CSV table of C-alpha atoms in Angstrom, one decimal:
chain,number,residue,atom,x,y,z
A,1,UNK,CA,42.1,-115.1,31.8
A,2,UNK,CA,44.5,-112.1,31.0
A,3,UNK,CA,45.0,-109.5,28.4
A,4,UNK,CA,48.2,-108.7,25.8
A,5,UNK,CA,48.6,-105.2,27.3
A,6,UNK,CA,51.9,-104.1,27.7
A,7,UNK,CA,52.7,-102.3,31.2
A,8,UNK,CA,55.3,-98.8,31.4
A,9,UNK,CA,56.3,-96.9,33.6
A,10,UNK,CA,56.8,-93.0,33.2
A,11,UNK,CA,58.1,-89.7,35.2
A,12,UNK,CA,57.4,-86.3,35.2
A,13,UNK,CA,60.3,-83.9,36.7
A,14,UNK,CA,59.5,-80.2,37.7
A,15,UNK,CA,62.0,-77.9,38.5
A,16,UNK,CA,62.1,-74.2,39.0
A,17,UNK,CA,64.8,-71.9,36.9
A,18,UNK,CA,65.0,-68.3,36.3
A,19,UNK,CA,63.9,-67.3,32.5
A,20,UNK,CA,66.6,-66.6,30.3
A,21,UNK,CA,66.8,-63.0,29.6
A,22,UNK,CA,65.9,-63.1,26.0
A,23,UNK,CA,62.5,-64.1,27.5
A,24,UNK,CA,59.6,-61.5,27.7
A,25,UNK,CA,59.4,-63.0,31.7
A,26,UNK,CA,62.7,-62.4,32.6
A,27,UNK,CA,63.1,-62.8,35.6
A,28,UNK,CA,60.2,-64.8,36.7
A,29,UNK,CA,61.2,-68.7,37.1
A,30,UNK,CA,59.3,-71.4,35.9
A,31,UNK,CA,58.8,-74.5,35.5
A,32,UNK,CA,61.1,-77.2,33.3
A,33,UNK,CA,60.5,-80.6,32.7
A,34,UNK,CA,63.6,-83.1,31.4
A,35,UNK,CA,62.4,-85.1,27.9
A,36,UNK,CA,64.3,-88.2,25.8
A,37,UNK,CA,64.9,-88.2,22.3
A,38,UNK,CA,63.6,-91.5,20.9
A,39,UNK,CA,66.0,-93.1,18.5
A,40,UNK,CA,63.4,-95.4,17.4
A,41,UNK,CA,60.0,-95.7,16.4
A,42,UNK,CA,57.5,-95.5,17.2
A,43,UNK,CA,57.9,-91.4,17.4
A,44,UNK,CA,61.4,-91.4,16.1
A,45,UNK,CA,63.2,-88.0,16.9
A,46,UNK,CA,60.3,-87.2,18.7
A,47,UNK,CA,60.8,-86.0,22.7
A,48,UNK,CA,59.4,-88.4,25.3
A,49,UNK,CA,59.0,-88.3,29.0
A,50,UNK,CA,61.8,-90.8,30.7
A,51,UNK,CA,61.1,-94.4,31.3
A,52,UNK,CA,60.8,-97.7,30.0
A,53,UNK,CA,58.9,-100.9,30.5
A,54,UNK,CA,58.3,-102.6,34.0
A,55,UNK,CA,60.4,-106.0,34.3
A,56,UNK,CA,58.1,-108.5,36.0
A,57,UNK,CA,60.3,-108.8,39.3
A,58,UNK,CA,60.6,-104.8,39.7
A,59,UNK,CA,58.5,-103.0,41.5
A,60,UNK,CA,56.6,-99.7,40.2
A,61,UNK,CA,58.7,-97.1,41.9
A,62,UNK,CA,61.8,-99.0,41.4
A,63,UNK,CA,61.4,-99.1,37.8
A,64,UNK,CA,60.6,-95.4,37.2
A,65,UNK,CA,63.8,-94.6,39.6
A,66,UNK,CA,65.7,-96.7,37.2
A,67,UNK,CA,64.7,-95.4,34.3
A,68,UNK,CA,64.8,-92.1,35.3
A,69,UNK,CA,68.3,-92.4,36.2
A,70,UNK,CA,69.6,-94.3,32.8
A,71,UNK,CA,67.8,-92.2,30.8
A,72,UNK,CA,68.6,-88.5,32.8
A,73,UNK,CA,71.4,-89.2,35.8
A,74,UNK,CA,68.5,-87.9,38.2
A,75,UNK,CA,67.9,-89.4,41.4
A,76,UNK,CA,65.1,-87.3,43.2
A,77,UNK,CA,64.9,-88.2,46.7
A,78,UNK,CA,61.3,-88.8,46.8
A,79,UNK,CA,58.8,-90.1,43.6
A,80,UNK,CA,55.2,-90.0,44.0
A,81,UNK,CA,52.7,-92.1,41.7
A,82,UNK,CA,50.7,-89.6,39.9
A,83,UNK,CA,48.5,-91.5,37.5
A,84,UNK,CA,47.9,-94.5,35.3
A,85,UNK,CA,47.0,-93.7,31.3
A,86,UNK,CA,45.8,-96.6,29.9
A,87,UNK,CA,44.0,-95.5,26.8
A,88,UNK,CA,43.5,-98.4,24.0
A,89,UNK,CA,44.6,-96.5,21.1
A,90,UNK,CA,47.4,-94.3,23.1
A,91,UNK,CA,50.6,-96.5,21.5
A,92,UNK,CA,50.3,-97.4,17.9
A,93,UNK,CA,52.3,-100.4,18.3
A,94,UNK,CA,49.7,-102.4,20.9
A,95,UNK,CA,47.9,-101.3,24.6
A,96,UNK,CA,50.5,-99.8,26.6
A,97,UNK,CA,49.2,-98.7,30.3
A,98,UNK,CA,51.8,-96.9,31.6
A,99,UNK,CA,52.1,-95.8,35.4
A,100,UNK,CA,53.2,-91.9,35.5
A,101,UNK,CA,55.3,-91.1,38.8
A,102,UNK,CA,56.1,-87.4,39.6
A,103,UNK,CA,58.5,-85.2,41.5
A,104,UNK,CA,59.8,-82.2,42.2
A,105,UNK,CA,63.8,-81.8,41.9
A,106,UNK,CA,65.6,-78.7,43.7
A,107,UNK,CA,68.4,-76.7,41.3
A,108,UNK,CA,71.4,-78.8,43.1
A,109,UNK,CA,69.8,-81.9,42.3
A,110,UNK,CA,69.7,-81.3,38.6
A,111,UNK,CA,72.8,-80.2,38.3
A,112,UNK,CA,74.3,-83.2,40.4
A,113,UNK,CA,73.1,-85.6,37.9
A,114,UNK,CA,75.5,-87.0,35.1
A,115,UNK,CA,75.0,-85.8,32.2
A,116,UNK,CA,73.2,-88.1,29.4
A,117,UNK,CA,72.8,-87.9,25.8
A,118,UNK,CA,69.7,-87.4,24.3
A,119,UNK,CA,68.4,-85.3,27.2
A,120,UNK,CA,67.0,-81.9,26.8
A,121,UNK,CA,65.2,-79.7,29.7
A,122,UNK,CA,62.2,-77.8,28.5
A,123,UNK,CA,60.1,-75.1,29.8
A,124,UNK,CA,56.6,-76.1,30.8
A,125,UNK,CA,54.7,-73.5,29.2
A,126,UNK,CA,56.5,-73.7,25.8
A,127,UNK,CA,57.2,-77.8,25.0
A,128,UNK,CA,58.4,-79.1,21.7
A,129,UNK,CA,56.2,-82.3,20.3
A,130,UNK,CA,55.9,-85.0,22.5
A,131,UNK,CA,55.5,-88.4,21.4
A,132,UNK,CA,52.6,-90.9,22.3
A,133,UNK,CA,49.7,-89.1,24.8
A,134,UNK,CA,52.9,-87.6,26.6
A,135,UNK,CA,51.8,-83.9,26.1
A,136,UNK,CA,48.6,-85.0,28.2
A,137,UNK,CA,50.8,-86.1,31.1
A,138,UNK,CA,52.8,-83.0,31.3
A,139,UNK,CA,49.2,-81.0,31.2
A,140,UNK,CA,47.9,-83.0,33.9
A,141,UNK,CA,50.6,-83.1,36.0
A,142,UNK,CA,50.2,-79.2,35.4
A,143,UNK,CA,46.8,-78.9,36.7
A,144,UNK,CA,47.7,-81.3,39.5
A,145,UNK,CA,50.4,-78.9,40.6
A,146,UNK,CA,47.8,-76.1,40.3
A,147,UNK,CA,45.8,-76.7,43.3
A,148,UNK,CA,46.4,-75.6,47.0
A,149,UNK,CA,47.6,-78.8,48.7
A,150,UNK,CA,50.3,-78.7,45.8
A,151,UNK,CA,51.1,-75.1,46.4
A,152,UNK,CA,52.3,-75.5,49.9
A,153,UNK,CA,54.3,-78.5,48.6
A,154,UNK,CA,55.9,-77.0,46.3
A,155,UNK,CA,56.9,-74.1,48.2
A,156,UNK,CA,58.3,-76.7,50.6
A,157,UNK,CA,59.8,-78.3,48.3
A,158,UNK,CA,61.5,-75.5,46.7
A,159,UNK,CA,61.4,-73.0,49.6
A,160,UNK,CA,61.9,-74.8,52.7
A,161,UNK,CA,60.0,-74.3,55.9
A,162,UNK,CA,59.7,-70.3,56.0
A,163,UNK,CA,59.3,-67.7,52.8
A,164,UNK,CA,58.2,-64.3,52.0
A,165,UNK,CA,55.0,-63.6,50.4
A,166,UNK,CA,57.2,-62.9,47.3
A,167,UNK,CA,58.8,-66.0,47.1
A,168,UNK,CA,55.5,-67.5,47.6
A,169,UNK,CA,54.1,-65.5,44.5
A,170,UNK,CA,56.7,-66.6,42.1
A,171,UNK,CA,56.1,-70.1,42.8
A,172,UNK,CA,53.0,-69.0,42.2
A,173,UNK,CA,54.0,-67.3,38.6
A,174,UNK,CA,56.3,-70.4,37.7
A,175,UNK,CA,53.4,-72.4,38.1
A,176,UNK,CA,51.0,-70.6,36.6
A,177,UNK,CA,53.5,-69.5,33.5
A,178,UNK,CA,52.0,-65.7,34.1
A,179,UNK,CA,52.9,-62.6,36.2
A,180,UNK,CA,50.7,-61.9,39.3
A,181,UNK,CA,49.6,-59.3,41.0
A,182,UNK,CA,51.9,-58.7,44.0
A,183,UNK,CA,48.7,-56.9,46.0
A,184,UNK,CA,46.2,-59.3,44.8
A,185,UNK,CA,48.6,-61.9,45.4
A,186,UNK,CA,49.0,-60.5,49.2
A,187,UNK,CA,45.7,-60.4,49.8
A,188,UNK,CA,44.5,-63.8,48.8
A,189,UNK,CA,47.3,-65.5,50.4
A,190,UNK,CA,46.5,-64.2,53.5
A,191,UNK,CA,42.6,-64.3,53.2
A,192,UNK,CA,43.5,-68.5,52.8
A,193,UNK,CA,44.1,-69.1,56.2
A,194,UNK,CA,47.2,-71.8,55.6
A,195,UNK,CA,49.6,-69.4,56.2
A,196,UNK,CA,50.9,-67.8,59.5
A,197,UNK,CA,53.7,-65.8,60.7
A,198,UNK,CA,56.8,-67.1,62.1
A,199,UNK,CA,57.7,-63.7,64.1
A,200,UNK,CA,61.2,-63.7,62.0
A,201,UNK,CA,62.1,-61.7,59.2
A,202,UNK,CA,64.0,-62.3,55.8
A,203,UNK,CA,67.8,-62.2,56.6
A,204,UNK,CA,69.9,-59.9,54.7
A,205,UNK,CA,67.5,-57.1,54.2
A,206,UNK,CA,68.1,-54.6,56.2
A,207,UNK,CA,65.8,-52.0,55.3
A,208,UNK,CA,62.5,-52.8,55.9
A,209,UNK,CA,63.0,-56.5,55.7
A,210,UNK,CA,60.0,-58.5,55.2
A,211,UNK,CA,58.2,-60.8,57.5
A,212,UNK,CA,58.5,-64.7,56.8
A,213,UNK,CA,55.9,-67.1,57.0
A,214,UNK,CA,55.1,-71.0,57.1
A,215,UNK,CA,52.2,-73.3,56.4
A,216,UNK,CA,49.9,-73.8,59.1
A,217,UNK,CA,50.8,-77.3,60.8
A,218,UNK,CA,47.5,-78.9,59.9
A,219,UNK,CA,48.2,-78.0,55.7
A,220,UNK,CA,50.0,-80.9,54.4
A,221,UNK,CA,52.9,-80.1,52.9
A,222,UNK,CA,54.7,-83.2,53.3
A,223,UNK,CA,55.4,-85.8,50.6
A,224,UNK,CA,52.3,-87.9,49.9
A,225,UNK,CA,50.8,-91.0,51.1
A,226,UNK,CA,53.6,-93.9,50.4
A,227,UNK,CA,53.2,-97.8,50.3
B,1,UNK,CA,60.3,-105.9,24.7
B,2,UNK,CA,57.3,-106.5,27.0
B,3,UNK,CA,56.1,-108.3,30.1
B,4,UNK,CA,54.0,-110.9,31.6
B,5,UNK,CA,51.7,-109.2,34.1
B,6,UNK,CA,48.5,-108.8,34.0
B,7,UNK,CA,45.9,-105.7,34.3
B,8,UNK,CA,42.9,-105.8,36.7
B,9,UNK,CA,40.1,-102.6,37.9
B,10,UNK,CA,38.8,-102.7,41.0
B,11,UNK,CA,36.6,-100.3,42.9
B,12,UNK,CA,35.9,-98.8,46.2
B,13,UNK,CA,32.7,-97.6,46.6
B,14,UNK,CA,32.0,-95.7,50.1
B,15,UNK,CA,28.5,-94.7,51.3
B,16,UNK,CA,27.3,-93.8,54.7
B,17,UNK,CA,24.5,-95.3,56.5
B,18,UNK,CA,23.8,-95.0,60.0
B,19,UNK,CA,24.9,-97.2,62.7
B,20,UNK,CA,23.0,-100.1,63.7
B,21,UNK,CA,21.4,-99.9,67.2
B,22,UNK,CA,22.9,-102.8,68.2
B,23,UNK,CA,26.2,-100.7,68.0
B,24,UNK,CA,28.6,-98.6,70.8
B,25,UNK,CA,28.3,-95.6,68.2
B,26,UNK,CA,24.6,-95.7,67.6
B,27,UNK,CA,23.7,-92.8,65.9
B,28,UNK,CA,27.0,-92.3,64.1
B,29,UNK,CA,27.0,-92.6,60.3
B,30,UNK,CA,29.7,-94.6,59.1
B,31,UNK,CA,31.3,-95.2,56.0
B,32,UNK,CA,30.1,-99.1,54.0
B,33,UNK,CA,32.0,-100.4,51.2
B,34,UNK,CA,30.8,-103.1,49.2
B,35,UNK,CA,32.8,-106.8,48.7
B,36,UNK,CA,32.2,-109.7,46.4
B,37,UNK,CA,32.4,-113.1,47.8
B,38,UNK,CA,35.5,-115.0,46.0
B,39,UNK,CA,34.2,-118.6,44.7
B,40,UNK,CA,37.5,-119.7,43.2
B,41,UNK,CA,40.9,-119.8,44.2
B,42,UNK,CA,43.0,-117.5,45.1
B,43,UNK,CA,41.7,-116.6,48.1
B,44,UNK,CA,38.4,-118.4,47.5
B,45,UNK,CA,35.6,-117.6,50.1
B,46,UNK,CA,37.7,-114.5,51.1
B,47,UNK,CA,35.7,-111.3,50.3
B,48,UNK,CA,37.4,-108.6,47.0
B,49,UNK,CA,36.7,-105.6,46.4
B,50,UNK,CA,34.6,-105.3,42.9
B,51,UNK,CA,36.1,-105.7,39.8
B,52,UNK,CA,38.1,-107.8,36.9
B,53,UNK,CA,40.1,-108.3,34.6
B,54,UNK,CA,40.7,-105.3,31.9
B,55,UNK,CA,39.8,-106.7,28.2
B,56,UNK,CA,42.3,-105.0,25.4
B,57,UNK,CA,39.9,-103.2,23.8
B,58,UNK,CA,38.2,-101.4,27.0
B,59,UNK,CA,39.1,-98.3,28.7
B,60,UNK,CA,40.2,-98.3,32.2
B,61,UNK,CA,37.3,-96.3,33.3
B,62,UNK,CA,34.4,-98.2,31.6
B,63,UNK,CA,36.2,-102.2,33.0
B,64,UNK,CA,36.0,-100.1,36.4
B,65,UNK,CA,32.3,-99.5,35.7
B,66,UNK,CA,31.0,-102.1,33.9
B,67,UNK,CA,32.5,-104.4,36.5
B,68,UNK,CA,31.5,-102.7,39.6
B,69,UNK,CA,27.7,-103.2,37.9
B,70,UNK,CA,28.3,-106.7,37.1
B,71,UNK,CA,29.5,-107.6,40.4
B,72,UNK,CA,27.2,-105.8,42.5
B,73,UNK,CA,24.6,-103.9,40.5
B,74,UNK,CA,25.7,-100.3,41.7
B,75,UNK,CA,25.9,-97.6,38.8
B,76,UNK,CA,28.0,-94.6,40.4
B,77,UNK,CA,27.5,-91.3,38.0
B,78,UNK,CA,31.2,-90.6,38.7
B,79,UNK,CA,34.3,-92.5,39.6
B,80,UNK,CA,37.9,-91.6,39.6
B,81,UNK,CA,41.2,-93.3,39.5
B,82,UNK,CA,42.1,-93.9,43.1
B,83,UNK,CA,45.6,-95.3,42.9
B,84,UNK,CA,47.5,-98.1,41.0
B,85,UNK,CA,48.4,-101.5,43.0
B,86,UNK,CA,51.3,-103.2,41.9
B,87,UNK,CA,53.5,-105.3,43.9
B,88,UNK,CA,55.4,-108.2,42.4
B,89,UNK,CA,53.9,-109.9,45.2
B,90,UNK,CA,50.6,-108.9,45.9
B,91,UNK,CA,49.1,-112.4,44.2
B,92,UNK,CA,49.8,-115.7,43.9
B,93,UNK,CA,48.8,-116.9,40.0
B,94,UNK,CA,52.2,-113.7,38.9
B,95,UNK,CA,52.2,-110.4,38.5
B,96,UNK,CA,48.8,-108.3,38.7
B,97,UNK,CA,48.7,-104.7,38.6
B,98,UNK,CA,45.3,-103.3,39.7
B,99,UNK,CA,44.1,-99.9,38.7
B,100,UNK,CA,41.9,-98.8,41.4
B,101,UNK,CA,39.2,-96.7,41.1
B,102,UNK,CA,36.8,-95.2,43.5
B,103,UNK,CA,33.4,-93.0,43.9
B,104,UNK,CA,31.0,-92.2,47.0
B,105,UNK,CA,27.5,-92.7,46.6
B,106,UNK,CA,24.7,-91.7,48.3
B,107,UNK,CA,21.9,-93.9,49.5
B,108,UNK,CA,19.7,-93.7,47.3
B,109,UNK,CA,22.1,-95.1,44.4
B,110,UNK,CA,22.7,-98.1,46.8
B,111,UNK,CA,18.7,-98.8,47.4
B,112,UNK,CA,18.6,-98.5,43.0
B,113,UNK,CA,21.1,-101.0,42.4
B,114,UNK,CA,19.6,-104.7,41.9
B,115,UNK,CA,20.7,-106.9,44.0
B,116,UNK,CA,23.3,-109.4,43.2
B,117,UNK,CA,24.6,-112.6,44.8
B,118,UNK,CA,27.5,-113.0,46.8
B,119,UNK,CA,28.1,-109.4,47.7
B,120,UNK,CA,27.6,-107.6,51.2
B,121,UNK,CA,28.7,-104.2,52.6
B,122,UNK,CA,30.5,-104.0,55.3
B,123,UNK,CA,31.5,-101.0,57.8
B,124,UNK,CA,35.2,-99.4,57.1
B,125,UNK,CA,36.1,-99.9,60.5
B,126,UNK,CA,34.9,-103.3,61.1
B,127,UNK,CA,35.9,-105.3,57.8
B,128,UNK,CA,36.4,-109.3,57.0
B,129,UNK,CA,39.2,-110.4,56.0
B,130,UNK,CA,40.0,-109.7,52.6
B,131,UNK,CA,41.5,-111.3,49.8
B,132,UNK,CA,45.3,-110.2,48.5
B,133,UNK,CA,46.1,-106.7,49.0
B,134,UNK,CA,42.6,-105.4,49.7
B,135,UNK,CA,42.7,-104.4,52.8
B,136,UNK,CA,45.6,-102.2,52.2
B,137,UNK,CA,43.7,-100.5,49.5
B,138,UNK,CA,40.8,-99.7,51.5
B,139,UNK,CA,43.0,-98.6,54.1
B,140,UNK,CA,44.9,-96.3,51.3
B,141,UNK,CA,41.2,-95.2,50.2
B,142,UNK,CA,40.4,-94.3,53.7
B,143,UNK,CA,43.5,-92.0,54.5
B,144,UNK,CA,42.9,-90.3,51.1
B,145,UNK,CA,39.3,-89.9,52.5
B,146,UNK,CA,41.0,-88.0,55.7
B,147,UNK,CA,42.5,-84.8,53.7
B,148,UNK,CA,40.8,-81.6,53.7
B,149,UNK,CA,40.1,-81.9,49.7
B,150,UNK,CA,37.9,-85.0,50.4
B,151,UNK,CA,36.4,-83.7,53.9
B,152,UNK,CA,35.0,-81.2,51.7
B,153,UNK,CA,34.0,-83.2,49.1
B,154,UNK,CA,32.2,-85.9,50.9
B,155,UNK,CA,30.4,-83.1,52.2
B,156,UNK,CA,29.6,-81.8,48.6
B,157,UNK,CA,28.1,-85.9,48.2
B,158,UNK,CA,26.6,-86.4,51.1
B,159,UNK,CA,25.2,-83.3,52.3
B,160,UNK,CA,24.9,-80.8,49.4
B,161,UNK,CA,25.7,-77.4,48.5
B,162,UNK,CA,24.9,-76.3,52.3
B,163,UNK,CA,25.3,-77.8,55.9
B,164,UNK,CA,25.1,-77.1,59.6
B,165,UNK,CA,28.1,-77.4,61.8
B,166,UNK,CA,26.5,-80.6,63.4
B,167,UNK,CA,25.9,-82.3,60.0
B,168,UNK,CA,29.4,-81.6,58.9
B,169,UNK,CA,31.1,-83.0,62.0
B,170,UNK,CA,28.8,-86.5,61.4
B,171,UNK,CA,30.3,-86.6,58.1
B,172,UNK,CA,33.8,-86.2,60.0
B,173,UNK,CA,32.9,-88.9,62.5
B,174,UNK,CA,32.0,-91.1,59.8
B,175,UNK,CA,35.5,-91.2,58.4
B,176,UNK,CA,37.7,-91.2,61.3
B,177,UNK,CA,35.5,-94.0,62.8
B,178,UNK,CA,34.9,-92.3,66.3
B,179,UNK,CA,33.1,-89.4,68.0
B,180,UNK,CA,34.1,-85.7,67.6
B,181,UNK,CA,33.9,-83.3,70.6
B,182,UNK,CA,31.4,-80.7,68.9
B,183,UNK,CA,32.4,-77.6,70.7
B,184,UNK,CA,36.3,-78.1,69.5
B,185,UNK,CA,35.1,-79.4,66.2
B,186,UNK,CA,33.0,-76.0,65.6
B,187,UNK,CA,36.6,-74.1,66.8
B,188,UNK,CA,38.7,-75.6,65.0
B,189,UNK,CA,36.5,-76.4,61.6
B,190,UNK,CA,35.7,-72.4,61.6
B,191,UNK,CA,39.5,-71.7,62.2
B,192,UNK,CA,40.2,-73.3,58.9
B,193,UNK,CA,39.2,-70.7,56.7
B,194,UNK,CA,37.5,-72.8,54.7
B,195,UNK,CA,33.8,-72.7,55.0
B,196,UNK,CA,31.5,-69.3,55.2
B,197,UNK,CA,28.0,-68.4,56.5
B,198,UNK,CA,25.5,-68.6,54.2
B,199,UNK,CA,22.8,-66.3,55.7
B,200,UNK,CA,20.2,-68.6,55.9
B,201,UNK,CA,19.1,-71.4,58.5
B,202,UNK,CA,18.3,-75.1,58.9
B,203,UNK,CA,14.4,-75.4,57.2
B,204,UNK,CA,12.3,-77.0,60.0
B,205,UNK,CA,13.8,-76.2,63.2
B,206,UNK,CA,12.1,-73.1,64.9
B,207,UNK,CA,13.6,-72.8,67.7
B,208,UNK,CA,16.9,-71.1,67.5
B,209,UNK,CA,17.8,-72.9,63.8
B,210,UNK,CA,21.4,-73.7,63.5
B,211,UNK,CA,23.0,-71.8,60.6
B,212,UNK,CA,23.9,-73.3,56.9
B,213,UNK,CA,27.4,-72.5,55.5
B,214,UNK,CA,29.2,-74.0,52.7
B,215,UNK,CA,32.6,-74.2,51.7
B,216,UNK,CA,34.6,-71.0,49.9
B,217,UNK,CA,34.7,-71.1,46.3
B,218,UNK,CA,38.3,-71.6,45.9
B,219,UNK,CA,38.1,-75.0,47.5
B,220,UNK,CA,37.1,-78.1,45.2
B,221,UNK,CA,34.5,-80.0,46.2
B,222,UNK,CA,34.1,-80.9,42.3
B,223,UNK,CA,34.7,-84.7,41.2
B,224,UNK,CA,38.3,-84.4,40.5
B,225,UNK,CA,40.5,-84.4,37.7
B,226,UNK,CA,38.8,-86.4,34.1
B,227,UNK,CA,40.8,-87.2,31.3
């Protein structure tokens, strides 16, 4: 027994920029997401997350690394699997399940990567047409990133060990593509629990510098569970 | 372009049941997962974790489902994508990639389900050997079980909306497989942040009742992310 389903693999890159200034956030980062112009159909000329199909002596996470790099230069140090789509009728040309990895690239590693044609970076909260169920990828990957265990990685990931409450509310605000309430923001952080003080302050700032904090040890903020 | 591998579902299903008597722990719930007695090769008279292959025309979720019921009568009102299995040499007969899904269940969904042949639940911590890579998904399923999302999740199953202290730590005892010291657990799970008094007390227990709480709002004890 076996099935005619083709098998895909897919990635999902977030990083955080500053908003161009012609943008009514200016200012406020957020999140962008590399795509791939497809030069053949199906979805010709339409944008596509980066990947390809998984050779049969490749492993998962090699695959996506691979095609991640042919297709964009990048070469994030760490790739997590995110989800499998398998829908029957997501590919018009046959099943395709594709397995979606996911990670989070710092400025330096974007702009270390070769350059590639075909390659455009796109804001998260304003994407062109995707091709195939692509959009719904992105979306969930959103929603993933939405919750609290993400938070703190992010802000690792992006932060390092120690930030200010305002650094932790833009991650906040590139996440959530919105402005938010620095005194609301304070207060809810704090009412969490997963954050403590580290005793130091924000370097740099002599007047009134503020205090920096850190995840409490037992919120994980390290890279997930790996195989 | 395309490939030769295969697509399976499988499914690990967790309930709790108490200790037999016959056991160190007696009195300490702990976590059963069903397995399907294999009566063809590979792996033949090696126990597998439900499941099968995935027809073209069926959606991951519903193979997952339909069968987990074939295979050992169970009818879980929710299941979620666990994690997706893929090694190029996780079976013998070429490539297999296995979507995984999972779901908890209470007891009473496991004394509904008819019974089949050639299945039997055994304790998380004490398991048979299993067939390909099964072990190391249960194993997977079990760590993913340890995080504070699913702590408070499996308390959402098991125990409802509202819990003592006592009945939350026998849900934590459950999944780490050993006893909890109750004073520290009381410290430590208040110190979290995480759960808050209800107001009211344990029905049933007049002298000195111990106290209900439940978890905050912002944390999601929901069935996760659907698609």
């Amino acid at each position: 027994m076996g099935n005619d389903a083709r098998l895909a693999v897919s990635t999902v890159i977030f990083t955080l920029r500053e908003q161009s200034d012609v943008d009514k956030r200016a200012g406020v980062p957020a999140l962008w997401t590399p795509f791939v112009l497809r030069t053949r159909d199906p979805y010709q000329d339409r944008w596509a997350l980066p990947g390809g199909w998984l050779p049969d002596d490749e492993e998962l996470e090699e695959a996506a690394a691979r095609t991640l790099a042919e297709t964009t230069g990048l070469h994030p140090s760490y790739m997590e699997q995110l989800y499998t789509f398998g829908r029957v009728d997501r590919s018009p040309t046959g099943r395709v399940i594709s397995v979606v990895y996911w990670a989070l690239v710092r400025g330096a590693e974007v702009e270390q990567a070769v350059p590639t044609e075909n390659v455009r970076w796109y804001p998260a909260d304003d994407l062109p047409e995707l091709a195939f169920d692509h959009r719904q990828i992105v979306d969930y990957a959103l929603t993933r990133l939405r919750t609290k265990v993400e938070y703190a990685r992010i802000a690792h990931a992006f932060l390092g060990e120690t930030f200010t409450l305002g650094q932790l509310r833009m991650v906040h605000e590139a996440v959530l593509g919105e402005r938010v309430d620095p005194a609301n923001f304070r207060r809810s952080a704090l009412a969490e629990g997963d954050l403590e003080e580290t005793g130091d302050y924000l370097a740099g700032t002599p007047h009134r510098p503020p205090k920096l904090y850190r995840y409490r040890a037992d919120v994980d903020v390290q890279p997930g569970l790996t195989h």
